[in-house]
Short mmCIF file of C-alpha atoms in Angstrom, two decimals:
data_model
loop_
_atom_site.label_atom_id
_atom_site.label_comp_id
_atom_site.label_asym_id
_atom_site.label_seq_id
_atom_site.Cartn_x
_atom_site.Cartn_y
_atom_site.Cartn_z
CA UNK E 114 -69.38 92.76 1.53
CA UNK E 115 -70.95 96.11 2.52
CA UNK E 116 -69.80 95.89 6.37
CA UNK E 117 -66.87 94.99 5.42
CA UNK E 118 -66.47 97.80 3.30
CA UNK E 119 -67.60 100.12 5.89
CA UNK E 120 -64.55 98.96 8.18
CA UNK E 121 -62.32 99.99 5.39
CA UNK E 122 -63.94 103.35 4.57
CA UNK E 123 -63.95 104.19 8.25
CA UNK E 124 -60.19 103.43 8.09
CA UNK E 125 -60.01 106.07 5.46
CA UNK E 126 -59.36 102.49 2.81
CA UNK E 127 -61.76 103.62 -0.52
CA UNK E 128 -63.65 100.78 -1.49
CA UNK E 129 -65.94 99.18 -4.42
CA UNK E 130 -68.50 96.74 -3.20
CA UNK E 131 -69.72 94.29 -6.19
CA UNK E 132 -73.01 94.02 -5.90
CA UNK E 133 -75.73 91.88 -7.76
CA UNK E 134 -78.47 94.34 -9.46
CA UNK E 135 -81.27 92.73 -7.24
CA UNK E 136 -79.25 93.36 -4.14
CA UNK E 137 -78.47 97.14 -5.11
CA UNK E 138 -81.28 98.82 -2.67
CA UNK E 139 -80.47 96.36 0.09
CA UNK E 140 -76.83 97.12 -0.06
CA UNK E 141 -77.47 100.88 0.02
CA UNK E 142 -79.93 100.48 2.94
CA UNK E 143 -77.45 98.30 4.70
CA UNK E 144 -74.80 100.75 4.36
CA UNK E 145 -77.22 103.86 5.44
CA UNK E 146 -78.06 101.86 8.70
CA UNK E 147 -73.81 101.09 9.40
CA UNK E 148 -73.00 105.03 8.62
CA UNK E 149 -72.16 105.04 5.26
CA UNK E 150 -75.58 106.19 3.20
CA UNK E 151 -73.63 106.85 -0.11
CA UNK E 152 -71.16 103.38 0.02
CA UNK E 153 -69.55 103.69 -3.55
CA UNK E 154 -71.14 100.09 -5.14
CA UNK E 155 -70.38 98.44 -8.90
CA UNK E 156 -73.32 96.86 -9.94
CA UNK E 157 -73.18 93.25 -11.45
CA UNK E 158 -75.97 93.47 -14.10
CA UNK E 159 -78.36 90.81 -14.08
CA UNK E 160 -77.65 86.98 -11.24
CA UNK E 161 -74.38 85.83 -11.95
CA UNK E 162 -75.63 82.26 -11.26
CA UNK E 163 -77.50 81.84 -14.13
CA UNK E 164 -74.91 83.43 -16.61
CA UNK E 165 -72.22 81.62 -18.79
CA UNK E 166 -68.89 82.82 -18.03
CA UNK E 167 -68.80 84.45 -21.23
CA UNK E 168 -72.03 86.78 -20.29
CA UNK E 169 -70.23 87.19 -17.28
CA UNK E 170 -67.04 88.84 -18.46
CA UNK E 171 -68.66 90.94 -20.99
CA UNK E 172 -71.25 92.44 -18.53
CA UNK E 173 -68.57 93.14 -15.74
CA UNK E 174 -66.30 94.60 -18.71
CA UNK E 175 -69.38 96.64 -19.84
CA UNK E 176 -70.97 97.91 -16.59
CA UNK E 177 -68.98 96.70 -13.29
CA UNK E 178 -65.06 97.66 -13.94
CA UNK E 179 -65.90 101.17 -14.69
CA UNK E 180 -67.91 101.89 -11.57
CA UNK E 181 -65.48 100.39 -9.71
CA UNK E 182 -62.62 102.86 -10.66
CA UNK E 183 -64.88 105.70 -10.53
CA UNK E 184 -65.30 104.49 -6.83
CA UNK E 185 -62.11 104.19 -6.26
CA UNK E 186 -60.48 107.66 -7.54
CA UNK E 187 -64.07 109.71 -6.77
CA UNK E 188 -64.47 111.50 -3.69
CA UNK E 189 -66.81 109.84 -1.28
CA UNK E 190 -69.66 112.55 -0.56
CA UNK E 191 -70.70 113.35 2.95
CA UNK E 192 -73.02 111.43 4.42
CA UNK E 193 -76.58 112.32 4.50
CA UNK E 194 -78.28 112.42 7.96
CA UNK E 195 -81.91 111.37 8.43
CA UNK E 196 -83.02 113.10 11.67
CA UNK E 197 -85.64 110.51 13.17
CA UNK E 198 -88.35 111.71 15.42
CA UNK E 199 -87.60 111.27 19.33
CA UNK E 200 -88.66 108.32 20.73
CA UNK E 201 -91.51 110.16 22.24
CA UNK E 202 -92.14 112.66 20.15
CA UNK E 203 -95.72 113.08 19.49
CA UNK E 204 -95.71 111.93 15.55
CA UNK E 205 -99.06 112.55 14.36
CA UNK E 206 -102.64 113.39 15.55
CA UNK E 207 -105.59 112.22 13.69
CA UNK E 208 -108.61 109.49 13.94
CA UNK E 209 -108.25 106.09 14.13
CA UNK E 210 -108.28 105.60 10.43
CA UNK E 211 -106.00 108.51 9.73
CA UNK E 212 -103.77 107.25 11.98
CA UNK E 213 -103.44 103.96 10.12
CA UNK E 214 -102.99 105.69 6.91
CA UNK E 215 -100.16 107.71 8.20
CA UNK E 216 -98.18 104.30 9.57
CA UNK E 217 -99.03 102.81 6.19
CA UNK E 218 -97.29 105.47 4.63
CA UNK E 219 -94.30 105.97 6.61
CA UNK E 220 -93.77 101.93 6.16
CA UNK E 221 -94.67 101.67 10.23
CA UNK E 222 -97.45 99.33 9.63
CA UNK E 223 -97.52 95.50 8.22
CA UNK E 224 -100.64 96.83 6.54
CA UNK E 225 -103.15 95.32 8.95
CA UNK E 226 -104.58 97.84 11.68
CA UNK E 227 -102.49 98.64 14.66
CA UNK E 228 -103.57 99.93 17.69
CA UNK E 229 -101.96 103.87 17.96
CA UNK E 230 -99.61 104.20 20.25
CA UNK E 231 -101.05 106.99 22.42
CA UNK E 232 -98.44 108.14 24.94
CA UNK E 233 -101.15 107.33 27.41
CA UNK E 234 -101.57 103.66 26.32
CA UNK E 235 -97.43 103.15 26.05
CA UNK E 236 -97.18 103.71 29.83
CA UNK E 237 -99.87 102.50 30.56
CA UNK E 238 -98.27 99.11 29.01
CA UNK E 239 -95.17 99.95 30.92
CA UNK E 240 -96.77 99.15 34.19
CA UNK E 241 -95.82 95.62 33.93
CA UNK E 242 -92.20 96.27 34.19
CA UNK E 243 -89.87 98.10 36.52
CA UNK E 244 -87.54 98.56 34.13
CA UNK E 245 -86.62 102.49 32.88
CA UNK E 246 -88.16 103.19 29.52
CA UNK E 247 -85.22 104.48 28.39
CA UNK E 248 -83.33 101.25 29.34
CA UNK E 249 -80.78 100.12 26.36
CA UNK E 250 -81.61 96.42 25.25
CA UNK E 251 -78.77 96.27 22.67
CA UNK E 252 -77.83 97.67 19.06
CA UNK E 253 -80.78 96.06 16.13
CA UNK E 254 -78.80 95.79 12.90
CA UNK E 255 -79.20 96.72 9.64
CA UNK E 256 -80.53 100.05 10.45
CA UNK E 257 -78.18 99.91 13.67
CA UNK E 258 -81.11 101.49 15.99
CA UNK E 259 -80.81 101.28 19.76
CA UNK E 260 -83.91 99.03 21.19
CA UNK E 261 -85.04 100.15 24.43
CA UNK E 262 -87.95 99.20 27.07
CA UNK E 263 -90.18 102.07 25.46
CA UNK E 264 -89.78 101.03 21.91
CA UNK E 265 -90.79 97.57 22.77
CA UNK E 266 -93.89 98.95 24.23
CA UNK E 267 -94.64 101.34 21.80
CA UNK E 268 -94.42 98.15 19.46
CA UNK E 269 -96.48 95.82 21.67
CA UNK E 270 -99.42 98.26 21.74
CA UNK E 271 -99.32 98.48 18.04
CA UNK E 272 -99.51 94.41 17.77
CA UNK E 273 -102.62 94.73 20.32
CA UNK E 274 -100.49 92.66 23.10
CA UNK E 275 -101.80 92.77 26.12
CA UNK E 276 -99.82 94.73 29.16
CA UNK E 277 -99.16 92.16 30.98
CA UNK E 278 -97.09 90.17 27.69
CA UNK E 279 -94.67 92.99 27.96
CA UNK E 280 -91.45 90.79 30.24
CA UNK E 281 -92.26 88.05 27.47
CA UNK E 282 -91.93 90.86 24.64
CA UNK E 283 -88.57 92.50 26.89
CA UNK E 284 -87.25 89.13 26.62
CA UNK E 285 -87.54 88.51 22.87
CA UNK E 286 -85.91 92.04 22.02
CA UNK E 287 -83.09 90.98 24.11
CA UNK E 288 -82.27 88.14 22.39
CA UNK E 289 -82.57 90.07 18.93
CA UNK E 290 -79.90 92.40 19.83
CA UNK E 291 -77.53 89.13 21.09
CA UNK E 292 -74.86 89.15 18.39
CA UNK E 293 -75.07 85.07 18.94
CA UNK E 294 -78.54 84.96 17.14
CA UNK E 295 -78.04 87.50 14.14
CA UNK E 296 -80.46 89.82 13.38
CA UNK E 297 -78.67 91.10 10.77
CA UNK E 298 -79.59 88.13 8.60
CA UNK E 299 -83.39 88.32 8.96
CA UNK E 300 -83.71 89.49 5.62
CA UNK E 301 -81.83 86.70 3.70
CA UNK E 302 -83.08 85.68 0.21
CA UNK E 303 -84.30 82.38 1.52
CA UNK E 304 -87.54 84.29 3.27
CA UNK E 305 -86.44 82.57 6.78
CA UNK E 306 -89.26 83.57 9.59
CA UNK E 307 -88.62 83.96 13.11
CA UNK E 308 -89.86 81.43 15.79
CA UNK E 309 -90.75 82.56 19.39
CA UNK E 310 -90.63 79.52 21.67
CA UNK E 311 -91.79 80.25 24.82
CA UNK E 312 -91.17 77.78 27.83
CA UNK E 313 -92.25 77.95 31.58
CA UNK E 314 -94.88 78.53 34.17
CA UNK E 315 -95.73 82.24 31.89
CA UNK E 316 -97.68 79.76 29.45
CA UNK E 317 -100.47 79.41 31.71
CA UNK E 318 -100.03 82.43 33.19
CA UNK E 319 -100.57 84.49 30.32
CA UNK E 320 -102.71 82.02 28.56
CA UNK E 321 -100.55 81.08 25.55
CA UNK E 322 -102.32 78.08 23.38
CA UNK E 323 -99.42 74.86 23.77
CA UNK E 324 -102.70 72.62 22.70
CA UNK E 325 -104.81 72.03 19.78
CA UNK E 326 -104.02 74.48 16.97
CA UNK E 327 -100.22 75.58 18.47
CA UNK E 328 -98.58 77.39 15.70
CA UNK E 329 -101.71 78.75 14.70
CA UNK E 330 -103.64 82.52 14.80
CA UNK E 331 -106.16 82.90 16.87
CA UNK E 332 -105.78 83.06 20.34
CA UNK E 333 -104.56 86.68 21.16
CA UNK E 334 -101.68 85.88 23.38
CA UNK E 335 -99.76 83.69 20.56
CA UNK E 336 -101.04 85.57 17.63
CA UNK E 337 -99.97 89.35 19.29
CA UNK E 338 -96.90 88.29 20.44
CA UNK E 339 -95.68 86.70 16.93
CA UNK E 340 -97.42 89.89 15.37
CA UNK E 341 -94.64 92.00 17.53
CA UNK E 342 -91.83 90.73 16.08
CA UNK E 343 -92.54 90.79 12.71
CA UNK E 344 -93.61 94.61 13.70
CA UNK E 345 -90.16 95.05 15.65
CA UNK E 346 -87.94 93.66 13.10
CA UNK E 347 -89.60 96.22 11.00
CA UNK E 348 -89.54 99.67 13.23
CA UNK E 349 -86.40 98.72 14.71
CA UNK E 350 -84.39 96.55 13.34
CA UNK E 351 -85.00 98.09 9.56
CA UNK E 352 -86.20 95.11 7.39
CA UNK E 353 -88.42 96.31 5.23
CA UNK E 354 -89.55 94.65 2.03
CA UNK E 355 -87.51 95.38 -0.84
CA UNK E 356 -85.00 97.25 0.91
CA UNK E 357 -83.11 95.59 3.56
CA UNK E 358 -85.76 92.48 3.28
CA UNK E 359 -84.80 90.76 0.32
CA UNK E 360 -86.95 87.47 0.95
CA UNK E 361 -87.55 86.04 -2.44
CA UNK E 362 -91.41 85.21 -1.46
CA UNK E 363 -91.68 85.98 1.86
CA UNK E 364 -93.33 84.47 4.65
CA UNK E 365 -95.69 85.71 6.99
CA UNK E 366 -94.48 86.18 11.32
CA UNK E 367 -95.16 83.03 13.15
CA UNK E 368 -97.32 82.82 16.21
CA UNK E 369 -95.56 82.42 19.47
CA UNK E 370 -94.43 77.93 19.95
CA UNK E 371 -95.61 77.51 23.70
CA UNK E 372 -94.39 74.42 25.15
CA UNK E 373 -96.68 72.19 27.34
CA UNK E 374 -94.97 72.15 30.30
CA UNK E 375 -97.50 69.52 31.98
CA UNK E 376 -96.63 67.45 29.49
CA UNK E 377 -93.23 67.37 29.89
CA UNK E 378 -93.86 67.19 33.78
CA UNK E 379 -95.32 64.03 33.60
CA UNK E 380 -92.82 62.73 31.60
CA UNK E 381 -89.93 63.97 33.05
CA UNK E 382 -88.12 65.65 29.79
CA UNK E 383 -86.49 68.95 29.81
CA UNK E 384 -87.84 71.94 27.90
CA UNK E 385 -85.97 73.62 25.28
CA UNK E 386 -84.90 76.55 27.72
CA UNK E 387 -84.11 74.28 30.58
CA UNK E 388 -81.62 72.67 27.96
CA UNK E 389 -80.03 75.51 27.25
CA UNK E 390 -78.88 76.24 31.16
CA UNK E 391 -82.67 77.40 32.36
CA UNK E 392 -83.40 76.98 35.78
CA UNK E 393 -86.99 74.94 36.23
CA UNK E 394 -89.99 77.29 36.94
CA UNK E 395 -88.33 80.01 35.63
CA UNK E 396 -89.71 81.14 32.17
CA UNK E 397 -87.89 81.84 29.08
CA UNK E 398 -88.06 82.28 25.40
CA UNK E 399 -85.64 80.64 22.81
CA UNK E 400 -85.75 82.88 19.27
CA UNK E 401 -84.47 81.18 16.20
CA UNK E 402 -85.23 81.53 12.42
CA UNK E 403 -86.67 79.12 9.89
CA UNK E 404 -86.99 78.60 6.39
CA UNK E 405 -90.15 75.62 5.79
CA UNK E 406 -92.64 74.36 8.43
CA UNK E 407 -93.73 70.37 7.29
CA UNK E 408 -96.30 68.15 8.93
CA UNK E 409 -95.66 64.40 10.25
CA UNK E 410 -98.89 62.91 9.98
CA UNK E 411 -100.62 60.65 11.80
CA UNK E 412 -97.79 58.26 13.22
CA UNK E 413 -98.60 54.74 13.79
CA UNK E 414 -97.39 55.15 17.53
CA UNK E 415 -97.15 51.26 19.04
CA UNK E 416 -93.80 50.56 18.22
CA UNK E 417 -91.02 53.02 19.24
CA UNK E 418 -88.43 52.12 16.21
CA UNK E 419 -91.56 52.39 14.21
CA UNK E 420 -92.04 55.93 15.73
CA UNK E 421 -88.48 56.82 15.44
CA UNK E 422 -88.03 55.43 11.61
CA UNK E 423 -91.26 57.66 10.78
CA UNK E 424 -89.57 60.87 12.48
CA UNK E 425 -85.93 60.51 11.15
CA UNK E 426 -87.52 60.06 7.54
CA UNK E 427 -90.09 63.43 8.14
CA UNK E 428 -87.07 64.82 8.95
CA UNK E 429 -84.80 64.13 6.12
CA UNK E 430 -87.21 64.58 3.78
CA UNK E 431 -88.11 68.25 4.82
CA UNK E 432 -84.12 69.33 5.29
CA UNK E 433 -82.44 69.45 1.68
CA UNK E 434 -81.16 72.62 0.38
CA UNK E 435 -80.27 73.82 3.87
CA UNK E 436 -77.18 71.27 3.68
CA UNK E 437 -76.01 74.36 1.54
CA UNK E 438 -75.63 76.43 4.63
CA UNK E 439 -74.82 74.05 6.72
CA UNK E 440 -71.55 72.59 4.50
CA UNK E 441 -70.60 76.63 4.32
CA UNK E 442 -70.70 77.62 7.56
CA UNK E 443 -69.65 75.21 9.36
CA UNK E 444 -72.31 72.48 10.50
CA UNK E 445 -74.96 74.94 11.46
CA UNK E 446 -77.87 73.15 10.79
CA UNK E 447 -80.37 73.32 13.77
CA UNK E 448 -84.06 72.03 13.09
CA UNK E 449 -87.02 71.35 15.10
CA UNK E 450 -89.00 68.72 16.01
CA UNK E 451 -92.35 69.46 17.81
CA UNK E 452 -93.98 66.44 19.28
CA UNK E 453 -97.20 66.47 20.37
CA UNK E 454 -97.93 64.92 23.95
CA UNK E 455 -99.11 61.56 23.14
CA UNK E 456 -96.18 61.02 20.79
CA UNK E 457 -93.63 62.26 23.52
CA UNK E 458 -95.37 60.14 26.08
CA UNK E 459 -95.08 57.15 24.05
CA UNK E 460 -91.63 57.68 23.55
CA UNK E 461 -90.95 58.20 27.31
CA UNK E 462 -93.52 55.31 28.30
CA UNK E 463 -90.72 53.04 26.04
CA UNK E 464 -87.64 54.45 28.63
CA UNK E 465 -86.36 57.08 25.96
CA UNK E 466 -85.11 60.26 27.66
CA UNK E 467 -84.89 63.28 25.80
CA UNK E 468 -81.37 62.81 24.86
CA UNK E 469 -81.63 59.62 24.16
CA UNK E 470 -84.37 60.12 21.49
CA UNK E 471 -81.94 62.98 19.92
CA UNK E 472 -79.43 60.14 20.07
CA UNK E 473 -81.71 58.01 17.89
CA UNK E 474 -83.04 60.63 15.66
CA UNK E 475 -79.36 61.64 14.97
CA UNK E 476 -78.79 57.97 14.28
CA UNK E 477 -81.39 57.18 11.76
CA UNK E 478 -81.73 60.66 9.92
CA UNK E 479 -79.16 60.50 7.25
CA UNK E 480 -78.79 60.44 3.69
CA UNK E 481 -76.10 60.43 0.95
CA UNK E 482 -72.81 61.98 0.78
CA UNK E 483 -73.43 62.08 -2.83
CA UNK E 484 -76.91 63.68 -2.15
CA UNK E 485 -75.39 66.34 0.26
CA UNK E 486 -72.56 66.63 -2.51
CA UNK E 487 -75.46 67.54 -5.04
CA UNK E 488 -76.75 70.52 -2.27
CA UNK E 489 -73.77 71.72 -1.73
CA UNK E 490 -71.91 71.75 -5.59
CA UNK E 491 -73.45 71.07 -7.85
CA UNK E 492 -76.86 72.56 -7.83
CA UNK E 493 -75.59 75.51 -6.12
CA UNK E 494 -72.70 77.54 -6.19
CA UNK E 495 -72.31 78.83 -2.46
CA UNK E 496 -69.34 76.30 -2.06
CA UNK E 497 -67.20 76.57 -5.68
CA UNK E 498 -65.43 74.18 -6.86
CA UNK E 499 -68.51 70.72 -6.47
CA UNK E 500 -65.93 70.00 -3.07
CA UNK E 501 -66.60 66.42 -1.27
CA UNK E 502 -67.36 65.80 1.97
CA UNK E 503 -64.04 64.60 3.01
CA UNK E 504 -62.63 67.66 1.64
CA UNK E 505 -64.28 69.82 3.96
CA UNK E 506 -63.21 67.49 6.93
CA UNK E 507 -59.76 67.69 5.86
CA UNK E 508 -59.67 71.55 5.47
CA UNK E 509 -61.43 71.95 8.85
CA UNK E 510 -64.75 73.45 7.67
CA UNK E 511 -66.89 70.32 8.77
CA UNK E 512 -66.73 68.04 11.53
CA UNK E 513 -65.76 64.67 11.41
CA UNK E 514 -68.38 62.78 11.05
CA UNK E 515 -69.33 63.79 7.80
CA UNK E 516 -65.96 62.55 6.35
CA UNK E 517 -65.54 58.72 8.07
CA UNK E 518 -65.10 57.70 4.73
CA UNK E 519 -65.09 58.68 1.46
CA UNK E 520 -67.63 56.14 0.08
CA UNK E 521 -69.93 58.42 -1.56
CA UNK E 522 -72.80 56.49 -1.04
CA UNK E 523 -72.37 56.27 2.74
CA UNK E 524 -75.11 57.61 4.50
CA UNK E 525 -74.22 61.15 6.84
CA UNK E 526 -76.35 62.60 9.58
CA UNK E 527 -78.12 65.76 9.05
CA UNK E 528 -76.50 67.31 11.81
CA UNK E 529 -72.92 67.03 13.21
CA UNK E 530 -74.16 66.24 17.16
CA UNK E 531 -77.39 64.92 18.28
CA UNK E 532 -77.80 68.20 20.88
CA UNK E 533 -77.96 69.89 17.29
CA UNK E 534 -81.09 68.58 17.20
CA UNK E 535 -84.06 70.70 19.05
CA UNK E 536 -87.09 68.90 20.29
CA UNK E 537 -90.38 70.95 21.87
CA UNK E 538 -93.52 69.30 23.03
CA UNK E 539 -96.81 71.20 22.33
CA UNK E 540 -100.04 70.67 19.86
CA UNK E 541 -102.91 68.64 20.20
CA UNK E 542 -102.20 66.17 23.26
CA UNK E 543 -104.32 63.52 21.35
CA UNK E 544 -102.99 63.14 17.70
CA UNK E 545 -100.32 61.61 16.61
CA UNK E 546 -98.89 64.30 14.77
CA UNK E 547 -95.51 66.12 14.39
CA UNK E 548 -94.15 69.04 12.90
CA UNK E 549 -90.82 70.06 11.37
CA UNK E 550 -89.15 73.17 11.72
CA UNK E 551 -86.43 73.48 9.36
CA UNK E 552 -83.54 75.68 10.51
CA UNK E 553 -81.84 78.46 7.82
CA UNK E 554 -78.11 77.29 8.77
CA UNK E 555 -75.89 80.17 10.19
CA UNK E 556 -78.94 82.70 9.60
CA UNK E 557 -80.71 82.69 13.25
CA UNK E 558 -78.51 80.63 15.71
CA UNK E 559 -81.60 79.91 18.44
CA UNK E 560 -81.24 82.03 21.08
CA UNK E 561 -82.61 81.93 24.52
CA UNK E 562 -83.04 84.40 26.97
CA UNK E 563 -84.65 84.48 30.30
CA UNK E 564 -88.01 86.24 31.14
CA UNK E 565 -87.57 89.22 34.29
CA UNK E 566 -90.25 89.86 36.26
CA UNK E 567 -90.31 93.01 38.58
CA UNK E 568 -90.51 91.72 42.35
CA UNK E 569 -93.44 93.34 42.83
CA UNK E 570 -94.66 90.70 39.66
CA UNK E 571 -98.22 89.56 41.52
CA UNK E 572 -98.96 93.06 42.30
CA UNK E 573 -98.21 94.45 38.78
CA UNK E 574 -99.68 91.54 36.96
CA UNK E 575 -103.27 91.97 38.71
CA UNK E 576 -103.07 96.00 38.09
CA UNK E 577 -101.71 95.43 34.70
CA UNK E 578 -105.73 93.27 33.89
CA UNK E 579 -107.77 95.94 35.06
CA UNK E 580 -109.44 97.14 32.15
#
C-alpha cells in the first residue's frame, strides 16, 4: 500500500494509505526509506480481523474517513532529510565498552557485543577481496540504502567474522539486493528468519560445521556469518524492531546451513547450488527465508517407502498455515528438507536420485482440499470470499494440480512441482534424523548467488590468517 502510494505521490497523484494502528510506525518508516518521510496515512483503529463488520464501519466512520480527506485536500509537507554519516566517517571514539553503548543507542547493535569497526580493522578485512570498497552491490529496501563492499566489511567485523569469510559475506549481500529474493519482506508479521546455505569446496576451506550440531551456535565460522545478516538486515537494509520489523515474536538469525559436500560425493546427488545452474567445485550460497524449523526424529531407515512415508508425513505436518501464502501468491511454497548423511545414503544405496526422491516426496506429501480450504478461508482472511481450490485453478491463480477435481476430500500436494521442493544434506552423518525448514510463501524466494574469489585467492587467503 505505501509503495504504491509513493508511485502516485511522485506522479504528483495525493494519496491516503489505510493503515492498521499496529502497522502505523512501519508504514511511516517504509515510506521515509522510499522518499516520502511524511506519506499522508488514515489509521484503521484497532485489527480489522477480529472486528464485526459493525465495529468496523463505526471505527472507519469515527477515525479513518476523516484522515483520509484531510490527506487528500492538505498539502503534503516537504520532506525531511536525515543526513547519515559517510560511510567512513569516523563516528565515535571511546573504549571498548563505550563504544558498545553508543551502537546500542543508535540501534547499530543486536545488543550483544560487537567488535568496533576501527578503520584499521575494516581494511584490514578487505584484504580478502579485490573488489573496490566503494563497489555498489545493489539497492537494500525498506530504508532503500546502497550496500557496498565496505559496508559489508564494516558489518562482518562487527559480527567477529573472520577476514577471510568476507567473498562468503560479498556473496550473501548480493543476493539480498536481488529483487528475485525480496528483502523488502524480511520484516513480515509472521517473524520469518533468514537461512544462509552455503555449498562447495569453501566449507572446508573456511571450516564451516556441515556435521554434528549443523544449524547450531558455536563454531565461529557458522555462528559469525548468520550473526552478519541479522546485523546487515539491520544497518542496511533498515529492519529494526518495531519499526520496519513488525515480527509478531520474533526469531533469532540462523547460523550459516553448510552442506556436506563429501557426502553428496559419494553418493552422487547434486547440492542445492549446483541445482540451481552452479558449476561443481565452485562455491555458492543460496539465501531464503523461513517461518518454523521442526525435527524428524529418529527414522527407522531399512525400508525406503518406510523412509519416504516418515518424511512426506514430517513434512505435512510442519507446513499448515503457509498454504495461506502459498494459495495467494501463486504456489510459492518452497520448504526444506535437510537429510543427514546416513539417511541420504540410504536413500541413494535404494537407486533414488535426488530428483527422484523429490518425485516421491511430492507424491506422498499431501493433504485435504478441504484442509487447505480451511488455511486459506476460513481461518484466515488473506483470500476473501472462503474460495475453493478449483476456483483458483479456474481464475489462473494456482496451478493445476491443485484443482484435478473438485472432490473436497481429495488429497493435494504441498507444492505445485516436485523441484519446489529443496533438499540439503548436512548434520550428524550417523543419526537418523531430519529437519524441516518451512518456507514463508512469496516472502524470501531462495536465492543463490555465486562466491568470487580474487585470482590472487591462495595468496590472499594465507595473508588474510596471519594474526
Amino acid at each position: 500500500m505505501v509503495r504504491a502510494s509513493a508511485v502516485a505521490e511522485r506522479s504528483g497523484i495525493p494519496t491516503s494509505s489505510l493503515v492498521c494502528e499496529g502497522f502505523l510506525v512501519q508504514g511511516t518508516s517504509t515510506a521515509a526509506g522510499l522518499g516520502f518521510p511524511d506519506l499522508p496515512l488514515a489509521r484503521l483503529p484497532g485489527h480489522v480481523d477480529v472486528q464485526s463488520s459493525e465495529e468496523l464501519c463505526r471505527n472507519v466512520l469515527a477515525v479513518t474517513v476523516d484522515a483520509v480527506i484531510e490527506n487528500l485536500t492538505g498539502a503534503l509537507p516537504p520532506p525531511a532529510i536525515e543526513v547519515e554519516p559517510g560511510a567512513m566517517d569516523i563516528v565515535f571514539e571511546g573504549s571498548f565498552d563505550e563504544v558498545n553503548a553508543h551502537f546500542v543507542d543508535r540501534e547499530w547493535s543486536d545488543g550483544l557485543p560487537i567488535v568496533p569497526p576501527t578503520t584499521d580493522r575494516v581494511r584490514a578485512f578487505l584484504r580478502a577481496t579485490d573488489r573496490d570498497p566503494a563497489e555498489p552491490l545493489g539497492v537494500l529496501l525498506p530504508d532503500n540504502r546502497q550496500a557496498t563492499v565496505w559496508s559489508v566489511a564494516v558489518n562482518g567485523v562487527m559480527a567477529g567474522c573472520r577476514t577471510e569469510q568476507l567473498p562468503v559475506l560479498l556473496a550473501i549481500a548480493e543476493a539480498l539486493a536481488d529483487p528475485a529474493y525480496g528483502v523488502e519482506h524480511s520484516g513480515d508479521t509472521t517473524s520469518a528468519e533468514m537461512l544462509v546455505v552455503l555449498s562447495g569446496p569453501l566449507v572446508k576451506t573456511l571450516g564451516f560445521n556441515c556435521g554434528q550440531g549443523a544449524l547450531r551456535d558455536g563454531i565461529p565460522a557458522n555462528t559469525t556469518v548468520g550473526r552478519f545478516c541479522r546485523l546487515y538486515q539491520r544497518n542496511v537494509a533498515g529492519f529494526l524492531p518495531g519499526r520496519t520489523d513488525k515480527g509478531t515474536f520474533g526469531t533469532t538469525w540462523r547460523v550459516v546451513l553448510a552442506e556436506d559436500g563429501d557426502a553428496l560425493a559419494r553418493i552422487h546427488w547434486p547440492s542445492i547450488a549446483e541445482e540451481r545452474g552452479v558449476p561443481a567445485g565452485q562455491s555458492a550460497v543460496t539465501v531464503g527465508r523461513y517461518t518454523t524449523e521442526a525435527l524428524i526424529g529418529s527414522a527407522f531407515a531399512t525400508d525406503r517407502d518406510r523412509l519416504l512415508a516418515y518424511l512426506a508425513d514430517g513434512l505435512v505436518k510442519h507446513i499448515g498455515w503457509e498454504f495461506v501464502f502459498t494459495v495467494s501468491w501463486g504456489d510459492s511454497l518452497r520448504p526444506l528438507l535437510v537429510l543427514t548423511p546416513i539417511l541420504a545414503e540410504t536413500l541413494a544405496r535404494a537407486g533414488l536420485s535426488k530428483v527422484e526422491v523429490k518425485r516421491e516426496l511430492f507424491r506422498r506429501a499431501r493433504l485435504s482440499a478441504r484442509q487447505v480450504e480451511r488455511y486459506v478461508g476460513e481461518w484466515t482472511n488473506i483470500v476473501p470470499g472462503h474460495p475453493r481450490l478449483v476456483d483458483l485453478v479456474r481464475r489462473g491463480a494456482l496451478s493445476a494440480v491443485f484443482g484435478e477435481t473438485d472432490d473436497p476430500d481429495r488429497l493435494v500436494p504441498i507444492v505445485s512441482r516436485p523441484e519446489d521442493l529443496m533438499i540439503a544434506v548436512s548434520g550428524d552423518p550417523l543419526r537418523t534424523n531430519a529437519c524441516v525448514l518451512v518456507s514463508n510463501g512469496m516472502h524470501g524466494y531462495p536465492t543463490t548467488k555465486w562466491i568470487r574469489l580474487p585470482r590472487d585467492w591462495e595468496a590472499r587467503l594465507q595473508t588474510a590468517r596471519r594474526p
